[in-house]
Amino acid sequence: MKEQILIVDDDNDILELLEYSLNSVGYDTLGFLSTKNVRQVLLEEKIDLILMDRNLPDIEGSLYIEMLRSKDINTPVIFISAKDSIEDIKDGLIKGADDYITKPFDMQELILRIKAVLKRYNNESKELIDTLLYQDMKLDLNMHQVNINSINIDLTKLETALLQTMIKNKGRVLDRDYLIKHIWKSSDNINQKTVNVAIKRLKEKIDPQRDKEYIKTIRGVGYLLV
Amino acid sequence: MKEQILIVDDDNDILELLEYSLNSVGYDTLGFLSTKNVRQVLLEEKIDLILMDRNLPDIEGSLYIEMLRSKDINTPVIFISAKDSIEDIKDGLIKGADDYITKPFDMQELILRIKAVLKRYNNESKELIDTLLYQDMKLDLNMHQVNINSINIDLTKLETALLQTMIKNKGRVLDRDYLIKHIWKSSDNINQKTVNVAIKRLKEKIDPQRDKEYIKTIRGVGYLLV
DNA sequence: GAGTTTTGTAACCGTTATGATATAAATATG
DNA sequence: CATATTTATATCATAACGGTTACAAAACTC
């Protein structure tokens, strides 16, 4: 379900940095130090985007892409290059590429460009990353909102975490100690009553009319998602 | 409820061996050949421990864990690695991991380490013996309710404890002293009559019509579940 | 750094669980 | 049948608990 990005860079440090950063924002990555096995992988795997250094030791980037295109591989490409000369970008050398970013690059910018390219290629924005489903609710951990019967409700960080662990443990009664340990990691100095209030606030958010009893209280024990 | 261990190893043979061994000592396992869907599973399932090869083809283990930690996923991790150099272990490469074992590993040792980590982390994995069955009733110790002929009846903590010990000792007459000692642990200062009342209230809950005599009174002795 | 939002705590209050007690009912015994 | 003993039921008192609200502290935002 996640988008998979193939990265080619001969500098191992940069490669790792890229992989880590892209993974951390929810992409799957496949890293390569050379173009050696890339074509094969492109044929076998579902790759959504290629991110490659234009100045590889073995082959010039745009040449390689040209080759791919001739083989009917049309995966979008973003080039990374040390050359920041506008000329290069303009004069068609980046033929076949969908975007271009120069080293040293800002990771935020790169991610934005990646998103843009993917969006362009991907009509359906599959933002299905990091969502939890439970009955009629869909919890989006990234956006910090829960969608219940097609209405979106913004949640705070705490509310999100709370709902998340409740969904993860649906059907189980979670006592206050458990919740404190797992949500307020600073276990000790959190008042038990605090949980009551947090639960109350969450209940209020996800069920303002108070007609659906999502969260049930077991007196003397704790709470559970029924 | 069994503890659930998520395993990531690109070597299918090892993966199967691990799954088989851990299953046979009572753990539930979820095996993966790559980290591809792992994160989503971690979000959705209640995973108690991650066991992963540190040298996966697609990503270095500790990097992956670092990413997980940055996403507030704090499931404990044990790394398996071919590298047995003490250096690696020491120099913080296993940052975020809770333990480390080197290939080839002894299964007994691995299981011991798993136990140790789980114990350390274990959110008081309470005796989740969850449900007790008796005739047409199903007592859910977790939810504190008893299901009789498909209708759920909420019980209080005391009622639950009472019914639990009665089911555990079905067919045996339990005198009031026994019940006081086992249910009201504060043994002494509990009035014998209190048991009568508690039993009466339980009877009322589980059989409002008073047609089924679940709990029988043995005059001069105590009560039993027939 | 001012202003807004989120979050923890304390206080208050209604509710509930439950132990005790008084009384009624049931059961045993002679 | 009469009486004694045991148990069931009803009622009351109270302590514990959870929901609610208000407010202060902390964390974000611009």
Short mmCIF file of C-alpha atoms (C1' of nucleotides) in Angstrom, two decimals:
data_model
loop_
_atom_site.label_atom_id
_atom_site.label_comp_id
_atom_site.label_asym_id
_atom_site.label_seq_id
_atom_site.Cartn_x
_atom_site.Cartn_y
_atom_site.Cartn_z
CA MET A 1 0.00 0.00 0.00
CA LYS A 2 2.86 2.35 0.72
CA GLU A 3 4.59 3.95 -2.18
CA GLN A 4 7.90 2.47 -3.00
CA ILE A 5 10.79 4.63 -4.00
CA LEU A 6 13.89 3.27 -5.66
CA ILE A 7 16.99 5.25 -4.88
CA VAL A 8 20.29 5.13 -6.72
CA ASP A 9 23.26 6.93 -5.28
CA ASP A 10 26.88 5.86 -5.17
CA ASP A 11 27.45 7.69 -1.93
CA ASN A 12 26.42 5.27 0.77
CA ASP A 13 25.95 7.93 3.42
CA ILE A 14 23.59 9.92 1.29
CA LEU A 15 21.78 6.75 0.32
CA GLU A 16 21.20 5.82 3.93
CA LEU A 17 20.13 9.30 4.82
CA LEU A 18 17.64 9.34 2.00
CA GLU A 19 16.27 5.96 2.90
CA TYR A 20 15.91 6.83 6.53
CA SER A 21 14.26 10.13 5.85
CA LEU A 22 11.86 8.79 3.28
CA ASN A 23 11.00 5.80 5.42
CA SER A 24 10.29 8.07 8.30
CA VAL A 25 7.69 9.94 6.32
CA GLY A 26 6.04 6.73 5.27
CA TYR A 27 7.62 5.58 2.07
CA ASP A 28 9.15 2.23 1.38
CA THR A 29 12.57 2.48 -0.15
CA LEU A 30 14.96 0.31 -2.09
CA GLY A 31 18.48 1.62 -2.20
CA PHE A 32 21.17 0.91 -4.77
CA LEU A 33 24.75 2.03 -5.04
CA SER A 34 24.81 1.58 -8.78
CA THR A 35 22.38 1.01 -11.62
CA LYS A 36 23.53 -2.57 -11.81
CA ASN A 37 20.36 -4.38 -10.76
CA VAL A 38 17.98 -1.52 -11.08
CA ARG A 39 16.36 -2.51 -14.32
CA GLN A 40 15.63 -5.98 -13.11
CA VAL A 41 14.05 -4.63 -9.95
CA LEU A 42 11.97 -2.20 -11.94
CA LEU A 43 10.58 -5.09 -13.89
CA GLU A 44 9.85 -7.18 -10.87
CA GLU A 45 8.74 -4.72 -8.24
CA LYS A 46 6.08 -2.12 -8.17
CA ILE A 47 8.15 1.03 -8.00
CA ASP A 48 6.36 4.34 -7.82
CA LEU A 49 9.29 6.66 -8.17
CA ILE A 50 12.98 6.63 -8.96
CA LEU A 51 15.22 9.02 -7.13
CA MET A 52 18.69 9.02 -8.61
CA ASP A 53 21.94 10.83 -8.59
CA ARG A 54 22.56 12.21 -12.04
CA ASN A 55 26.29 11.84 -11.73
CA LEU A 56 26.89 8.21 -11.16
CA PRO A 57 30.35 6.81 -11.75
CA ASP A 58 29.18 4.20 -14.19
CA ILE A 59 26.65 6.06 -16.26
CA GLU A 60 25.26 9.51 -16.73
CA GLY A 61 21.78 9.71 -15.24
CA SER A 62 19.77 11.07 -18.12
CA LEU A 63 21.35 8.57 -20.43
CA TYR A 64 20.23 5.80 -18.19
CA ILE A 65 16.71 7.13 -18.02
CA GLU A 66 16.63 7.45 -21.77
CA MET A 67 17.50 3.80 -21.95
CA LEU A 68 14.72 2.94 -19.53
CA ARG A 69 12.19 4.94 -21.53
CA SER A 70 13.21 3.15 -24.68
CA LYS A 71 12.41 -0.07 -22.89
CA ASP A 72 8.99 1.29 -22.04
CA ILE A 73 9.71 1.77 -18.37
CA ASN A 74 7.98 5.00 -17.52
CA THR A 75 8.40 5.21 -13.81
CA PRO A 76 8.73 8.87 -12.84
CA VAL A 77 12.20 10.08 -12.00
CA ILE A 78 13.64 12.79 -9.83
CA PHE A 79 17.29 13.65 -10.35
CA ILE A 80 19.67 14.70 -7.68
CA SER A 81 22.68 16.53 -8.94
CA ALA A 82 25.58 18.58 -7.70
CA LYS A 83 25.40 20.69 -10.78
CA ASP A 84 23.17 23.55 -10.04
CA SER A 85 23.67 25.30 -13.31
CA ILE A 86 20.40 26.38 -14.70
CA GLU A 87 21.74 25.59 -18.11
CA ASP A 88 21.87 21.91 -17.50
CA ILE A 89 18.34 21.87 -16.31
CA LYS A 90 17.11 23.87 -19.21
CA ASP A 91 18.88 22.36 -22.13
CA GLY A 92 17.05 19.16 -22.19
CA LEU A 93 19.68 17.07 -20.50
CA ILE A 94 17.14 16.14 -17.96
CA LYS A 95 14.93 14.81 -20.67
CA GLY A 96 12.74 12.13 -19.23
CA ALA A 97 13.03 13.33 -15.69
CA ASP A 98 10.02 14.65 -13.90
CA ASP A 99 11.83 16.87 -11.50
CA TYR A 100 15.24 17.90 -10.44
CA ILE A 101 16.87 18.86 -7.20
CA THR A 102 20.37 20.04 -6.53
CA LYS A 103 22.82 19.03 -3.87
CA PRO A 104 23.02 20.08 -1.15
CA PHE A 105 19.32 19.73 -0.90
CA ASP A 106 16.82 20.42 1.77
CA MET A 107 15.07 17.23 2.81
CA GLN A 108 11.76 18.98 3.24
CA GLU A 109 11.96 20.30 -0.27
CA LEU A 110 12.82 16.91 -1.65
CA ILE A 111 9.88 15.34 0.11
CA LEU A 112 7.60 18.01 -1.26
CA ARG A 113 8.84 17.37 -4.77
CA ILE A 114 8.40 13.64 -4.34
CA LYS A 115 4.87 14.16 -3.15
CA ALA A 116 4.14 16.44 -6.05
CA VAL A 117 5.45 14.00 -8.63
CA LEU A 118 3.66 11.08 -7.08
CA LYS A 119 0.47 13.04 -6.93
CA ARG A 120 0.77 13.97 -10.54
CA TYR A 121 1.19 10.33 -11.44
CA ASN A 122 -1.21 9.03 -8.96
CA ASN A 123 -4.70 10.30 -9.43
CA GLU A 124 -5.88 8.56 -6.37
CA SER A 125 -4.04 9.91 -3.43
CA LYS A 126 -3.60 6.82 -1.44
CA GLU A 127 -3.25 8.35 1.94
CA LEU A 128 -4.06 5.07 3.52
CA ILE A 129 -0.86 5.13 5.43
CA ASP A 130 -1.10 4.98 9.16
CA THR A 131 -4.78 4.51 9.50
CA LEU A 132 -6.59 2.30 11.91
CA LEU A 133 -10.04 1.02 11.23
CA TYR A 134 -12.55 0.17 13.87
CA GLN A 135 -16.22 -0.30 13.22
CA ASP A 136 -17.46 2.90 11.66
CA MET A 137 -14.40 4.90 12.54
CA LYS A 138 -11.18 5.47 10.70
CA LEU A 139 -8.35 6.88 12.75
CA ASP A 140 -5.68 8.74 10.84
CA LEU A 141 -2.55 8.86 12.92
CA ASN A 142 -0.80 11.32 10.65
CA MET A 143 -3.55 13.83 10.38
CA HIS A 144 -4.60 13.35 13.94
CA GLN A 145 -8.19 13.01 13.05
CA VAL A 146 -10.80 10.36 13.17
CA ASN A 147 -13.42 9.90 10.53
CA ILE A 148 -16.73 8.61 11.83
CA ASN A 149 -19.47 8.03 9.31
CA SER A 150 -17.78 10.40 6.87
CA ILE A 151 -17.35 13.25 9.28
CA ASN A 152 -13.87 14.22 10.24
CA ILE A 153 -13.11 15.06 13.80
CA ASP A 154 -9.81 16.62 14.75
CA LEU A 155 -8.09 15.02 17.66
CA THR A 156 -5.29 16.23 19.84
CA LYS A 157 -2.10 14.25 20.20
CA LEU A 158 -3.22 12.76 23.46
CA GLU A 159 -6.63 11.86 22.16
CA THR A 160 -5.07 10.20 19.14
CA ALA A 161 -2.73 8.14 21.26
CA LEU A 162 -5.52 7.17 23.57
CA LEU A 163 -7.83 6.10 20.80
CA GLN A 164 -5.00 4.25 19.12
CA THR A 165 -4.18 2.09 22.11
CA MET A 166 -7.84 1.51 22.74
CA ILE A 167 -8.33 0.30 19.19
CA LYS A 168 -5.23 -1.83 19.42
CA ASN A 169 -6.66 -3.44 22.51
CA LYS A 170 -10.29 -3.44 21.55
CA GLY A 171 -12.38 -5.69 23.72
CA ARG A 172 -9.87 -5.65 26.51
CA VAL A 173 -10.34 -3.65 29.64
CA LEU A 174 -7.42 -1.31 30.09
CA ASP A 175 -6.86 -0.14 33.61
CA ARG A 176 -5.55 3.29 34.38
CA ASP A 177 -2.07 2.07 35.18
CA TYR A 178 -1.77 0.42 31.82
CA LEU A 179 -2.90 3.54 30.03
CA ILE A 180 -0.58 5.73 32.04
CA LYS A 181 2.34 3.46 31.31
CA HIS A 182 1.63 3.30 27.61
CA ILE A 183 0.42 6.76 26.80
CA TRP A 184 1.99 8.97 29.39
CA LYS A 185 5.32 7.19 29.31
CA SER A 186 6.44 9.12 32.36
CA SER A 187 4.47 6.58 34.28
CA ASP A 188 4.92 7.70 37.85
CA ASN A 189 3.98 11.25 38.36
CA ILE A 190 0.72 11.08 36.51
CA ASN A 191 -2.43 11.25 38.52
CA GLN A 192 -4.87 8.41 38.00
CA LYS A 193 -7.69 10.90 37.78
CA THR A 194 -6.04 12.39 34.75
CA VAL A 195 -7.05 9.33 32.83
CA ASN A 196 -10.68 9.92 33.70
CA VAL A 197 -10.52 13.39 32.29
CA ALA A 198 -8.70 12.31 29.16
CA ILE A 199 -11.22 9.57 28.55
CA LYS A 200 -14.08 11.92 29.13
CA ARG A 201 -12.67 14.39 26.63
CA LEU A 202 -12.16 11.67 24.07
CA LYS A 203 -15.68 10.33 24.57
CA GLU A 204 -17.02 13.81 24.06
CA LYS A 205 -15.07 14.27 20.84
CA ILE A 206 -15.97 11.04 19.17
CA ASP A 207 -19.55 10.93 20.33
CA PRO A 208 -20.90 14.39 21.10
CA GLN A 209 -24.49 13.23 21.24
CA ARG A 210 -23.61 10.51 23.66
CA ASP A 211 -25.71 7.92 21.99
CA LYS A 212 -23.11 5.43 20.88
CA GLU A 213 -21.19 4.00 23.72
CA TYR A 214 -17.84 3.41 22.08
CA ILE A 215 -15.92 3.46 25.30
CA LYS A 216 -17.32 1.58 28.21
CA THR A 217 -16.39 2.13 31.81
CA ILE A 218 -15.83 -0.85 34.03
CA ARG A 219 -16.19 0.57 37.47
CA GLY A 220 -13.23 -0.13 39.68
CA VAL A 221 -11.21 -1.50 36.79
CA GLY A 222 -10.81 0.67 33.74
CA TYR A 223 -12.09 1.35 30.27
CA LEU A 224 -12.56 -0.61 27.11
CA LEU A 225 -13.58 -0.17 23.52
CA VAL A 226 -16.54 -2.44 23.03
CA MET B 1 -4.22 -14.26 25.64
CA LYS B 2 -0.93 -15.41 24.20
CA GLU B 3 1.83 -12.96 23.64
CA GLN B 4 2.35 -12.05 20.05
CA ILE B 5 5.79 -11.84 18.54
CA LEU B 6 6.47 -10.23 15.20
CA ILE B 7 9.43 -11.69 13.36
CA VAL B 8 11.29 -10.16 10.44
CA ASP B 9 13.90 -12.20 8.64
CA ASP B 10 14.63 -12.36 4.95
CA ASP B 11 15.74 -15.95 5.21
CA ASN B 12 12.61 -17.98 4.87
CA ASP B 13 14.11 -21.07 6.47
CA ILE B 14 15.13 -19.23 9.58
CA LEU B 15 11.80 -17.49 9.68
CA GLU B 16 9.95 -20.77 9.61
CA LEU B 17 12.21 -22.27 12.21
CA LEU B 18 11.66 -19.34 14.51
CA GLU B 19 7.94 -19.38 14.03
CA TYR B 20 7.74 -23.09 14.63
CA SER B 21 9.88 -22.98 17.75
CA LEU B 22 8.17 -20.01 19.29
CA ASN B 23 4.74 -21.39 18.53
CA SER B 24 5.67 -24.62 20.19
CA VAL B 25 6.51 -22.85 23.41
CA GLY B 26 3.27 -20.96 23.40
CA TYR B 27 3.75 -17.71 21.56
CA ASP B 28 1.75 -16.43 18.66
CA THR B 29 3.94 -15.31 15.79
CA LEU B 30 3.63 -13.14 12.74
CA GLY B 31 6.42 -13.62 10.23
CA PHE B 32 7.66 -11.19 7.62
CA LEU B 33 10.37 -11.47 5.00
CA SER B 34 10.85 -7.73 4.82
CA THR B 35 9.86 -4.67 6.78
CA LYS B 36 7.42 -3.76 4.09
CA ASN B 37 4.14 -4.11 5.96
CA VAL B 38 5.56 -4.26 9.42
CA ARG B 39 4.77 -0.76 10.50
CA GLN B 40 1.15 -0.98 9.58
CA VAL B 41 0.82 -4.26 11.42
CA LEU B 42 2.44 -2.73 14.47
CA LEU B 43 -0.15 0.00 14.42
CA GLU B 44 -3.07 -2.32 14.06
CA GLU B 45 -2.14 -5.35 16.10
CA LYS B 46 -1.17 -5.74 19.67
CA ILE B 47 2.42 -6.89 19.27
CA ASP B 48 4.38 -7.64 22.43
CA LEU B 49 7.82 -8.09 20.93
CA ILE B 50 9.69 -7.65 17.66
CA LEU B 51 12.35 -10.13 16.74
CA MET B 52 14.29 -9.00 13.73
CA ASP B 53 17.35 -9.72 11.70
CA ARG B 54 19.59 -6.73 11.89
CA ASN B 55 20.96 -7.23 8.42
CA LEU B 56 17.99 -7.09 6.17
CA PRO B 57 18.55 -6.51 2.49
CA ASP B 58 16.31 -3.50 2.34
CA ILE B 59 17.22 -1.66 5.51
CA GLU B 60 19.61 -1.79 8.40
CA GLY B 61 17.84 -2.94 11.53
CA SER B 62 18.71 -0.22 13.97
CA LEU B 63 17.80 2.41 11.43
CA TYR B 64 14.44 0.85 11.07
CA ILE B 65 13.93 0.73 14.80
CA GLU B 66 14.99 4.31 15.08
CA MET B 67 12.32 5.15 12.58
CA LEU B 68 9.74 3.23 14.57
CA ARG B 69 10.73 4.98 17.75
CA SER B 70 10.39 8.31 16.05
CA LYS B 71 6.84 7.29 15.25
CA ASP B 72 6.16 6.55 18.87
CA ILE B 73 6.11 2.84 18.38
CA ASN B 74 7.87 1.51 21.43
CA THR B 75 7.45 -2.21 21.09
CA PRO B 76 10.52 -3.94 22.52
CA VAL B 77 12.97 -5.35 20.01
CA ILE B 78 15.46 -8.18 19.98
CA PHE B 79 17.98 -8.17 17.14
CA ILE B 80 19.37 -11.24 15.51
CA SER B 81 22.63 -10.68 13.76
CA ALA B 82 25.39 -12.60 12.11
CA LYS B 83 27.82 -10.04 13.30
CA ASP B 84 29.06 -11.20 16.61
CA SER B 85 31.56 -8.46 17.10
CA ILE B 86 31.23 -7.03 20.54
CA GLU B 87 31.99 -3.65 19.03
CA ASP B 88 28.70 -3.51 17.19
CA ILE B 89 26.84 -4.37 20.28
CA LYS B 90 28.61 -1.85 22.38
CA ASP B 91 28.89 1.14 20.16
CA GLY B 92 25.30 2.06 20.19
CA LEU B 93 24.43 0.44 16.91
CA ILE B 94 21.77 -1.45 18.72
CA LYS B 95 20.32 1.75 19.95
CA GLY B 96 16.69 1.19 20.60
CA ALA B 97 17.01 -2.55 20.87
CA ASP B 98 16.29 -4.28 24.12
CA ASP B 99 18.48 -7.26 23.54
CA TYR B 100 20.70 -8.84 20.98
CA ILE B 101 21.52 -12.36 19.95
CA THR B 102 24.01 -13.57 17.40
CA LYS B 103 23.66 -16.18 14.72
CA PRO B 104 24.02 -19.08 15.00
CA PHE B 105 21.94 -18.91 18.10
CA ASP B 106 20.77 -21.43 20.57
CA MET B 107 17.00 -21.60 20.59
CA GLN B 108 16.87 -22.09 24.32
CA GLU B 109 18.89 -18.97 24.84
CA LEU B 110 16.70 -17.01 22.50
CA ILE B 111 13.59 -18.10 24.33
CA LEU B 112 15.12 -17.10 27.63
CA ARG B 113 15.97 -13.69 26.29
CA ILE B 114 12.49 -13.28 24.92
CA LYS B 115 11.04 -14.16 28.25
CA ALA B 116 13.33 -11.75 30.00
CA VAL B 117 12.46 -8.86 27.71
CA LEU B 118 8.76 -9.57 27.90
CA LYS B 119 8.93 -9.72 31.64
CA ARG B 120 10.75 -6.46 31.78
CA TYR B 121 8.23 -4.80 29.54
CA ASN B 122 5.31 -6.71 30.51
CA ASN B 123 2.53 -4.57 31.21
CA GLU B 124 1.40 -6.87 33.93
CA SER B 125 0.05 -9.21 31.33
CA LYS B 126 -2.66 -10.11 33.66
CA GLU B 127 -3.86 -13.60 33.89
CA LEU B 128 -5.98 -13.30 30.84
CA ILE B 129 -7.74 -16.56 31.37
CA ASP B 130 -10.55 -14.40 30.27
CA THR B 131 -13.58 -16.63 30.13
CA LEU B 132 -15.07 -19.33 32.28
CA LEU B 133 -17.78 -21.60 30.96
CA TYR B 134 -20.49 -23.17 33.00
CA GLN B 135 -23.62 -24.72 31.57
CA ASP B 136 -25.38 -22.01 29.62
CA MET B 137 -23.34 -19.21 31.04
CA LYS B 138 -20.09 -17.69 29.88
CA LEU B 139 -18.33 -15.50 32.40
CA ASP B 140 -16.01 -12.89 30.95
CA LEU B 141 -13.58 -11.90 33.65
CA ASN B 142 -12.19 -9.17 31.51
CA MET B 143 -15.36 -7.38 30.58
CA HIS B 144 -16.95 -8.17 33.90
CA GLN B 145 -20.03 -9.56 32.36
CA VAL B 146 -21.73 -12.90 32.11
CA ASN B 147 -23.47 -14.09 29.02
CA ILE B 148 -26.44 -16.32 29.66
CA ASN B 149 -28.30 -17.64 26.64
CA SER B 150 -26.92 -14.84 24.50
CA ILE B 151 -27.86 -12.03 26.82
CA ASN B 152 -25.11 -10.08 28.44
CA ILE B 153 -25.40 -9.09 32.03
CA ASP B 154 -22.98 -6.62 33.52
CA LEU B 155 -21.54 -7.62 36.83
CA THR B 156 -19.80 -5.64 39.51
CA LYS B 157 -16.32 -6.51 40.62
CA LEU B 158 -17.60 -8.36 43.65
CA GLU B 159 -20.22 -10.27 41.71
CA THR B 160 -17.64 -11.26 39.15
CA ALA B 161 -15.27 -12.55 41.79
CA LEU B 162 -18.06 -14.41 43.51
CA LEU B 163 -19.31 -16.08 40.38
CA GLN B 164 -15.77 -16.88 39.38
CA THR B 165 -14.97 -18.81 42.54
CA MET B 166 -18.32 -20.52 42.41
CA ILE B 167 -17.71 -21.72 38.87
CA LYS B 168 -14.20 -22.74 39.75
CA ASN B 169 -15.64 -24.84 42.56
CA LYS B 170 -18.82 -25.97 40.88
CA GLY B 171 -20.50 -28.85 42.63
CA ARG B 172 -18.72 -28.11 45.85
CA VAL B 173 -20.41 -26.50 48.79
CA LEU B 174 -18.57 -23.36 49.77
CA ASP B 175 -19.09 -22.18 53.29
CA ARG B 176 -19.14 -18.55 54.20
CA ASP B 177 -15.73 -18.57 55.79
CA TYR B 178 -14.22 -19.94 52.63
CA LEU B 179 -15.88 -17.26 50.52
CA ILE B 180 -14.85 -14.51 52.88
CA LYS B 181 -11.29 -15.70 52.87
CA HIS B 182 -11.13 -15.98 49.09
CA ILE B 183 -13.15 -13.04 47.93
CA TRP B 184 -12.98 -10.52 50.69
CA LYS B 185 -9.29 -11.01 51.26
CA SER B 186 -9.46 -8.70 54.25
CA SER B 187 -10.77 -11.83 55.88
CA ASP B 188 -11.61 -10.96 59.47
CA ASN B 189 -13.78 -7.97 59.81
CA ILE B 190 -16.37 -9.12 57.33
CA ASN B 191 -19.72 -10.07 58.67
CA GLN B 192 -20.95 -13.53 57.75
CA LYS B 193 -24.31 -12.09 56.86
CA THR B 194 -22.64 -10.02 54.22
CA VAL B 195 -22.13 -13.16 52.22
CA ASN B 196 -25.84 -13.83 52.27
CA VAL B 197 -26.49 -10.45 50.81
CA ALA B 198 -23.83 -10.74 48.19
CA ILE B 199 -25.14 -14.12 47.11
CA LYS B 200 -28.65 -12.81 47.01
CA ARG B 201 -27.60 -9.93 44.79
CA LEU B 202 -25.74 -12.25 42.48
CA LYS B 203 -28.70 -14.62 42.24
CA GLU B 204 -30.88 -11.69 41.35
CA LYS B 205 -28.54 -10.54 38.61
CA ILE B 206 -28.04 -13.84 36.87
CA ASP B 207 -31.59 -15.07 37.27
CA PRO B 208 -34.07 -12.23 37.62
CA GLN B 209 -37.09 -14.45 37.03
CA ARG B 210 -35.97 -16.85 39.67
CA ASP B 211 -36.76 -19.92 37.70
CA LYS B 212 -33.36 -21.44 37.28
CA GLU B 213 -31.72 -22.26 40.54
CA TYR B 214 -28.08 -21.79 39.63
CA ILE B 215 -26.95 -21.24 43.18
CA LYS B 216 -28.30 -23.55 45.79
CA THR B 217 -28.31 -22.85 49.51
CA ILE B 218 -27.20 -25.60 51.82
CA ARG B 219 -28.67 -24.71 55.11
CA GLY B 220 -26.15 -24.57 57.90
CA VAL B 221 -23.23 -24.94 55.54
CA GLY B 222 -23.03 -22.59 52.60
CA TYR B 223 -23.74 -22.32 48.92
CA LEU B 224 -22.98 -24.25 45.79
CA LEU B 225 -23.30 -24.01 42.06
CA VAL B 226 -25.27 -27.05 41.03
"C1'" DG C 1 6.67 36.70 23.07
"C1'" DA C 2 1.67 37.22 22.93
"C1'" DG C 3 -2.12 34.45 22.27
"C1'" DT C 4 -4.20 30.08 21.53
"C1'" DT C 5 -4.67 25.28 22.32
"C1'" DT C 6 -3.81 21.33 24.90
"C1'" DT C 7 -3.29 18.96 29.04
"C1'" DG C 8 -2.88 18.04 34.12
"C1'" DT C 9 -4.92 18.77 38.60
"C1'" DA C 10 -8.09 19.81 42.07
"C1'" DA C 11 -12.70 20.43 43.71
"C1'" DC C 12 -17.32 19.23 43.57
"C1'" DC C 13 -21.15 16.29 43.11
"C1'" DG C 14 -24.12 12.62 41.69
"C1'" DT C 15 -24.06 7.65 41.35
"C1'" DT C 16 -23.02 3.08 42.60
"C1'" DA C 17 -21.30 -0.72 45.12
"C1'" DT C 18 -21.43 -2.83 49.16
"C1'" DG C 19 -21.46 -3.75 54.11
"C1'" DA C 20 -24.50 -3.68 57.96
"C1'" DT C 21 -28.81 -4.22 60.09
"C1'" DA C 22 -33.61 -5.00 60.77
"C1'" DT C 23 -37.32 -7.68 59.50
"C1'" DA C 24 -39.68 -11.29 57.01
"C1'" DA C 25 -39.65 -15.87 55.32
"C1'" DA C 26 -38.21 -20.49 55.22
"C1'" DT C 27 -36.75 -24.56 57.30
"C1'" DA C 28 -35.62 -27.63 60.90
"C1'" DT C 29 -36.61 -29.86 65.32
"C1'" DG C 30 -39.00 -31.65 69.05
"C1'" DC D 1 -47.92 -27.15 65.86
"C1'" DA D 2 -44.69 -24.27 68.27
"C1'" DT D 3 -40.42 -22.65 68.55
"C1'" DA D 4 -35.75 -22.02 67.27
"C1'" DT D 5 -32.53 -21.35 63.81
"C1'" DT D 6 -31.10 -20.12 59.49
"C1'" DT D 7 -31.54 -17.58 55.30
"C1'" DA D 8 -33.77 -14.11 52.17
"C1'" DT D 9 -35.15 -9.58 51.48
"C1'" DA D 10 -35.55 -4.64 52.19
"C1'" DT D 11 -33.61 -0.66 53.68
"C1'" DC D 12 -30.09 2.37 55.13
"C1'" DA D 13 -25.52 4.44 55.54
"C1'" DT D 14 -21.32 5.33 53.63
"C1'" DA D 15 -17.25 5.19 51.24
"C1'" DA D 16 -15.37 4.83 46.83
"C1'" DC D 17 -15.64 5.98 42.23
"C1'" DG D 18 -16.28 8.34 38.00
"C1'" DG D 19 -18.11 12.40 35.47
"C1'" DT D 20 -18.01 17.23 35.19
"C1'" DT D 21 -16.27 21.68 35.52
"C1'" DA D 22 -12.99 25.22 36.36
"C1'" DC D 23 -8.55 26.70 36.38
"C1'" DA D 24 -3.60 26.74 36.03
"C1'" DA D 25 0.41 25.08 33.77
"C1'" DA D 26 2.54 23.62 29.64
"C1'" DA D 27 3.02 23.30 24.85
"C1'" DC D 28 2.23 25.11 20.33
"C1'" DT D 29 1.59 28.83 16.81
"C1'" DC D 30 2.09 32.82 14.56
#
